[in-house]
mmCIF file of C-alpha atoms in Angstrom:
data_model
loop_
_atom_site.group_PDB
_atom_site.id
_atom_site.type_symbol
_atom_site.label_atom_id
_atom_site.label_comp_id
_atom_site.label_asym_id
_atom_site.label_seq_id
_atom_site.Cartn_x
_atom_site.Cartn_y
_atom_site.Cartn_z
ATOM 1 C CA MET A 1 44.295 94.872 -8.224
ATOM 2 C CA THR A 2 40.814 96.206 -8.792
ATOM 3 C CA LEU A 3 39.175 98.698 -6.494
ATOM 4 C CA SER A 4 35.676 99.979 -6.675
ATOM 5 C CA SER A 5 33.097 101.480 -4.314
ATOM 6 C CA ASP A 6 29.443 102.296 -4.875
ATOM 7 C CA ALA A 7 28.933 103.571 -1.340
ATOM 8 C CA GLY A 8 27.635 107.034 -2.202
ATOM 9 C CA LEU A 9 29.767 106.845 -5.406
ATOM 10 C CA ARG A 10 32.473 108.584 -3.495
ATOM 11 C CA THR A 11 35.476 107.122 -5.270
ATOM 12 C CA PHE A 12 36.620 105.547 -8.516
ATOM 13 C CA ALA A 13 34.411 102.838 -9.942
ATOM 14 C CA ASN A 14 36.888 101.574 -12.541
ATOM 15 C CA LEU A 15 40.386 101.798 -11.068
ATOM 16 C CA ARG A 16 43.138 99.271 -11.360
ATOM 17 C CA ASP A 17 46.866 98.909 -11.037
ATOM 18 C CA LEU A 18 48.387 97.233 -14.134
ATOM 19 C CA GLY A 19 51.137 95.437 -12.277
ATOM 20 C CA GLY A 20 51.238 91.695 -12.534
ATOM 21 C CA LEU A 21 50.453 91.351 -16.260
ATOM 22 C CA PRO A 22 52.394 88.633 -18.078
ATOM 23 C CA LEU A 23 55.173 89.687 -20.478
ATOM 24 C CA ALA A 24 55.769 87.796 -23.699
ATOM 25 C CA SER A 25 59.425 87.581 -22.734
ATOM 26 C CA GLY A 26 58.667 86.156 -19.312
ATOM 27 C CA GLY A 27 58.005 87.773 -15.978
ATOM 28 C CA VAL A 28 55.302 90.280 -15.130
ATOM 29 C CA THR A 29 54.831 94.057 -14.996
ATOM 30 C CA VAL A 30 55.689 95.974 -11.896
ATOM 31 C CA PRO A 31 52.947 97.357 -9.586
ATOM 32 C CA ASN A 32 52.428 101.075 -8.884
ATOM 33 C CA VAL A 33 53.885 102.171 -12.188
ATOM 34 C CA LEU A 34 50.773 102.359 -14.430
ATOM 35 C CA ILE A 35 47.241 102.868 -13.115
ATOM 36 C CA ARG A 36 44.068 103.375 -15.116
ATOM 37 C CA SER A 37 40.743 104.735 -13.985
ATOM 38 C CA ASP A 38 37.517 106.540 -14.696
ATOM 39 C CA ALA A 39 37.409 110.257 -13.937
ATOM 40 C CA PRO A 40 37.947 111.593 -10.431
ATOM 41 C CA TYR A 41 35.423 114.147 -9.068
ATOM 42 C CA PRO A 42 35.623 116.814 -6.396
ATOM 43 C CA ALA A 43 34.970 115.374 -2.933
ATOM 44 C CA ASP A 44 35.969 111.873 -3.978
ATOM 45 C CA GLU A 45 37.653 109.824 -1.297
ATOM 46 C CA ASP A 46 41.174 108.491 -1.904
ATOM 47 C CA PRO A 47 41.076 104.801 -3.022
ATOM 48 C CA ALA A 48 42.130 102.275 -0.438
ATOM 49 C CA GLY A 49 44.649 99.525 -0.983
ATOM 50 C CA MET A 50 47.257 101.216 -3.135
ATOM 51 C CA PRO A 51 49.795 104.063 -2.747
ATOM 52 C CA TRP A 52 48.129 107.356 -3.361
ATOM 53 C CA PRO A 53 48.265 109.922 -4.944
ATOM 54 C CA PRO A 54 50.056 109.035 -8.207
ATOM 55 C CA SER A 55 53.112 110.987 -9.246
ATOM 56 C CA THR A 56 51.669 111.980 -12.608
ATOM 57 C CA VAL A 57 48.077 112.197 -13.848
ATOM 58 C CA VAL A 58 47.395 112.070 -17.591
ATOM 59 C CA ASP A 59 43.872 113.316 -18.239
ATOM 60 C CA LEU A 60 42.671 112.452 -21.757
ATOM 61 C CA ARG A 61 39.418 114.401 -21.707
ATOM 62 C CA ASN A 62 38.413 117.416 -23.736
ATOM 63 C CA PRO A 63 38.974 120.562 -21.636
ATOM 64 C CA THR A 64 35.256 121.349 -21.875
ATOM 65 C CA GLU A 65 34.572 118.087 -20.044
ATOM 66 C CA ILE A 66 36.885 119.006 -17.212
ATOM 67 C CA GLU A 67 35.872 122.585 -16.414
ATOM 68 C CA PRO A 68 32.579 121.898 -14.541
ATOM 69 C CA ILE A 69 34.091 119.055 -12.444
ATOM 70 C CA ALA A 70 37.770 119.918 -12.094
ATOM 71 C CA VAL A 71 39.732 118.233 -9.348
ATOM 72 C CA THR A 72 42.447 119.813 -7.277
ATOM 73 C CA TRP A 73 45.220 117.308 -6.887
ATOM 74 C CA PRO A 74 47.693 117.528 -3.943
ATOM 75 C CA SER A 75 50.816 119.650 -4.454
ATOM 76 C CA GLY A 76 53.595 117.561 -5.968
ATOM 77 C CA VAL A 77 51.325 115.665 -8.348
ATOM 78 C CA ARG A 78 52.096 116.517 -11.989
ATOM 79 C CA VAL A 79 48.824 116.885 -13.922
ATOM 80 C CA VAL A 80 48.765 117.049 -17.713
ATOM 81 C CA ASN A 81 45.800 117.228 -20.120
ATOM 82 C CA ARG A 82 46.369 115.446 -23.402
ATOM 83 C CA GLN A 83 43.059 115.379 -25.227
ATOM 84 C CA VAL A 84 42.790 112.284 -27.375
ATOM 85 C CA SER A 85 39.603 113.036 -29.321
ATOM 86 C CA SER A 86 36.646 115.305 -28.658
ATOM 87 C CA SER A 87 34.566 112.897 -30.769
ATOM 88 C CA ALA A 88 35.021 110.247 -28.110
ATOM 89 C CA ARG A 89 32.906 112.048 -25.510
ATOM 90 C CA ILE A 90 30.261 109.823 -23.969
ATOM 91 C CA ASP A 91 27.766 112.670 -23.819
ATOM 92 C CA ARG A 92 27.921 113.124 -27.582
ATOM 93 C CA LEU A 93 28.133 109.571 -28.972
ATOM 94 C CA ALA A 94 26.203 107.364 -26.622
ATOM 95 C CA ASP A 95 24.615 105.469 -29.492
ATOM 96 C CA THR A 96 27.587 105.246 -31.849
ATOM 97 C CA ALA A 97 29.284 101.909 -32.431
ATOM 98 C CA LEU A 98 32.610 101.835 -30.683
ATOM 99 C CA ILE A 99 34.464 100.396 -33.679
ATOM 100 C CA GLU A 100 33.595 103.589 -35.580
ATOM 101 C CA ILE A 101 34.958 105.761 -32.795
ATOM 102 C CA TYR A 102 38.139 103.712 -32.369
ATOM 103 C CA SER A 103 38.730 103.590 -36.091
ATOM 104 C CA SER A 104 38.635 107.374 -36.327
ATOM 105 C CA VAL A 105 40.920 107.896 -33.319
ATOM 106 C CA ILE A 106 43.530 105.305 -34.181
ATOM 107 C CA ARG A 107 43.757 106.354 -37.816
ATOM 108 C CA THR A 108 43.518 110.150 -37.594
ATOM 109 C CA GLY A 109 44.583 110.997 -34.047
ATOM 110 C CA GLN A 110 47.785 108.939 -33.728
ATOM 111 C CA HIS A 111 49.823 111.994 -32.709
ATOM 112 C CA ARG A 112 47.431 112.676 -29.824
ATOM 113 C CA LEU A 113 47.775 109.091 -28.561
ATOM 114 C CA THR A 114 51.598 109.305 -28.634
ATOM 115 C CA ALA A 115 51.507 112.740 -26.993
ATOM 116 C CA ALA A 116 49.734 111.136 -24.043
ATOM 117 C CA LEU A 117 52.219 108.307 -23.893
ATOM 118 C CA ASN A 118 55.097 110.774 -23.966
ATOM 119 C CA GLU A 119 53.853 112.102 -20.611
ATOM 120 C CA PHE A 120 54.270 108.824 -18.709
ATOM 121 C CA ASP A 121 56.395 109.096 -15.565
ATOM 122 C CA SER A 122 59.505 106.893 -15.616
ATOM 123 C CA THR A 123 60.375 107.579 -11.982
ATOM 124 C CA GLY A 124 56.985 107.328 -10.297
ATOM 125 C CA SER A 125 53.393 106.188 -10.843
ATOM 126 C CA THR A 126 51.283 107.320 -13.757
ATOM 127 C CA LEU A 127 47.469 107.454 -13.595
ATOM 128 C CA VAL A 128 45.747 107.558 -16.970
ATOM 129 C CA HIS A 129 42.068 108.470 -17.070
ATOM 130 C CA CYS A 130 39.217 109.872 -19.253
ATOM 131 C CA ALA A 131 35.590 109.953 -18.325
ATOM 132 C CA ALA A 132 34.725 106.253 -18.020
ATOM 133 C CA GLY A 133 38.268 104.954 -18.071
ATOM 134 C CA LYS A 134 37.300 102.667 -20.932
ATOM 135 C CA ASP A 135 37.760 104.001 -24.484
ATOM 136 C CA ARG A 136 40.333 106.789 -24.640
ATOM 137 C CA THR A 137 42.099 105.318 -21.622
ATOM 138 C CA GLY A 138 41.664 101.826 -23.101
ATOM 139 C CA MET A 139 43.456 102.781 -26.322
ATOM 140 C CA VAL A 140 46.325 104.601 -24.634
ATOM 141 C CA VAL A 141 46.843 101.848 -22.080
ATOM 142 C CA ALA A 142 46.635 99.106 -24.730
ATOM 143 C CA ILE A 143 49.367 100.805 -26.743
ATOM 144 C CA ALA A 144 51.537 101.258 -23.617
ATOM 145 C CA LEU A 145 51.137 97.571 -22.759
ATOM 146 C CA LEU A 146 52.035 96.494 -26.327
ATOM 147 C CA LEU A 147 55.171 98.680 -26.215
ATOM 148 C CA ALA A 148 56.096 97.116 -22.894
ATOM 149 C CA GLY A 149 55.773 93.625 -24.367
ATOM 150 C CA VAL A 150 52.686 92.497 -22.484
ATOM 151 C CA GLU A 151 51.042 89.463 -24.148
ATOM 152 C CA ALA A 152 48.254 90.467 -26.532
ATOM 153 C CA ASP A 153 45.683 88.213 -24.864
ATOM 154 C CA SER A 154 46.334 90.067 -21.557
ATOM 155 C CA VAL A 155 45.988 93.425 -23.298
ATOM 156 C CA ILE A 156 42.534 92.321 -24.548
ATOM 157 C CA ALA A 157 41.586 90.903 -21.200
ATOM 158 C CA ASP A 158 42.480 94.082 -19.349
ATOM 159 C CA TYR A 159 40.452 96.171 -21.779
ATOM 160 C CA GLN A 160 37.392 93.948 -21.324
ATOM 161 C CA ARG A 161 37.614 93.985 -17.497
ATOM 162 C CA THR A 162 35.931 97.406 -17.543
ATOM 163 C CA GLU A 163 32.733 95.581 -18.411
ATOM 164 C CA ASP A 164 32.690 94.231 -14.838
ATOM 165 C CA PHE A 165 32.607 97.726 -13.378
ATOM 166 C CA ILE A 166 30.565 99.645 -15.940
ATOM 167 C CA ALA A 167 27.488 99.846 -13.719
ATOM 168 C CA GLY A 168 29.441 101.916 -11.195
ATOM 169 C CA VAL A 169 30.978 104.088 -13.939
ATOM 170 C CA PHE A 170 27.485 104.639 -15.361
ATOM 171 C CA ALA A 171 26.119 105.560 -11.990
ATOM 172 C CA ARG A 172 28.888 108.154 -11.355
ATOM 173 C CA LEU A 173 28.423 109.667 -14.835
ATOM 174 C CA ARG A 174 24.655 109.865 -14.473
ATOM 175 C CA GLU A 175 24.793 111.419 -11.022
ATOM 176 C CA ARG A 176 26.971 114.203 -12.381
ATOM 177 C CA ARG A 177 24.925 114.584 -15.563
ATOM 178 C CA ARG A 178 27.826 113.505 -17.763
ATOM 179 C CA ILE A 179 25.679 111.215 -19.923
ATOM 180 C CA PRO A 180 22.512 111.981 -21.874
ATOM 181 C CA ALA A 181 19.141 111.471 -20.179
ATOM 182 C CA GLY A 182 17.584 108.243 -21.285
ATOM 183 C CA THR A 183 20.890 106.464 -21.859
ATOM 184 C CA THR A 184 20.904 102.947 -20.479
ATOM 185 C CA LEU A 185 23.557 100.371 -19.662
ATOM 186 C CA ALA A 186 22.792 98.743 -23.031
ATOM 187 C CA ALA A 187 24.190 101.757 -24.920
ATOM 188 C CA PRO A 188 26.965 100.746 -27.366
ATOM 189 C CA ILE A 189 29.362 103.354 -25.839
ATOM 190 C CA LEU A 190 29.270 101.379 -22.513
ATOM 191 C CA ARG A 191 30.359 98.051 -24.008
ATOM 192 C CA THR A 192 33.845 96.579 -24.543
ATOM 193 C CA PRO A 193 33.616 94.586 -27.838
ATOM 194 C CA ARG A 194 36.597 92.468 -28.748
ATOM 195 C CA GLU A 195 36.604 93.898 -32.284
ATOM 196 C CA ALA A 196 37.218 97.403 -31.042
ATOM 197 C CA ILE A 197 40.422 96.643 -29.154
ATOM 198 C CA ASP A 198 41.509 94.206 -31.914
ATOM 199 C CA LEU A 199 41.346 97.143 -34.308
ATOM 200 C CA VAL A 200 43.746 99.105 -32.130
ATOM 201 C CA ILE A 201 46.144 96.192 -31.692
ATOM 202 C CA ASP A 202 46.129 95.300 -35.369
ATOM 203 C CA GLU A 203 46.744 98.941 -36.429
ATOM 204 C CA VAL A 204 49.642 99.402 -33.988
ATOM 205 C CA THR A 205 51.373 96.069 -34.415
ATOM 206 C CA GLY A 206 50.792 95.922 -38.111
ATOM 207 C CA THR A 207 53.058 98.883 -38.810
ATOM 208 C CA PRO A 208 56.613 98.219 -40.138
ATOM 209 C CA GLY A 209 58.656 97.872 -36.984
ATOM 210 C CA GLY A 210 55.727 96.741 -34.933
ATOM 211 C CA ALA A 211 54.410 98.777 -32.026
ATOM 212 C CA TRP A 212 57.661 100.699 -31.649
ATOM 213 C CA GLY A 213 57.682 101.556 -35.331
ATOM 214 C CA TRP A 214 54.158 102.890 -35.017
ATOM 215 C CA PHE A 215 55.074 104.875 -31.896
ATOM 216 C CA GLU A 216 58.118 106.562 -33.453
ATOM 217 C CA THR A 217 56.394 107.251 -36.794
ATOM 218 C CA HIS A 218 53.650 109.172 -35.028
ATOM 219 C CA GLY A 219 55.775 111.341 -32.752
ATOM 220 C CA GLY A 220 56.588 109.025 -29.869
ATOM 221 C CA ASP A 221 59.642 109.994 -27.786
ATOM 222 C CA VAL A 222 61.434 106.601 -28.000
ATOM 223 C CA PRO A 223 64.237 107.171 -25.482
ATOM 224 C CA ARG A 224 61.882 108.643 -22.915
ATOM 225 C CA PHE A 225 59.339 105.804 -23.290
ATOM 226 C CA GLU A 226 62.062 103.188 -23.202
ATOM 227 C CA ARG A 227 62.969 104.496 -19.740
ATOM 228 C CA TRP A 228 59.360 104.133 -18.655
ATOM 229 C CA VAL A 229 59.155 100.594 -20.029
ATOM 230 C CA ALA A 230 62.310 99.688 -18.128
ATOM 231 C CA THR A 231 60.574 100.762 -14.946
ATOM 232 C CA PHE A 232 57.342 98.994 -15.803
ATOM 233 C CA VAL A 233 58.937 95.666 -16.708
ATOM 234 C CA GLY A 234 61.498 95.748 -13.883
#
C-alpha cells in the first residue's frame, strides 16, 4: 500500500505499509506491522486507508532536526528517538554521493542501526521515519526485511520505490525550509541508486552468520527481534 497527498502537503508524501512482501521461504509479510515514511509535521492530517496511529514510532533524526517541527502524537503511542547519523542530514549533504553516506553509516554506525531495530514493537505496528523516509529509514528497513527473510530483490525494489514519491517529499521539505535553498530534484541526496542499497545488503549479509550474525555482533537484541519477526511473517 502506498499513500501520498500533495493537496496542501498536509500529510505524508512517502508512506507505505510493508505488508505483502514475498519471503524467501514462501508466503508474504503481514500488513500493519512495519510502516515506513517521511517525517510527520505539526498540523498534518492522518493518512487515509490504514489503521492509525501506529503503536510505536521510531524517529531516526538528529534531535536538532526535530526541535523546530516536533509532532505531538496521541497518548498511547510510544515514541523513541534513535539517531542513526547526524551526517545523513539532507540539509548538510545535499550534494554528497549517497554511497559515501551509506558507507560511513553502515561501517561506523552499526550500533545505532541495531539500536533502532531493537525498538520495533512485536505486539503492534511500528512506524520508522527520518526526514525523507529514504536513506536512514531505507537502511534500517532494509536490514529489518533481510532479518525477516524477505527476498533481496524485494528489499531493493522497496528501497527504490521512494523515487516515485520524491517530488512530494522534496516539496514538504522545501516548504518547511528543511533543505538548502537552490537544491533541486536532481541533487544526489534525493536519488535511490542501486549501488547504495547493494552496499548495505552486502555488508549485512556478508558477515559470518549472515544478517543475524551481523545483528547480534553489533548489539542487536536477538530474542526481542525474533519475536518481532514472528509477528511480521505470521
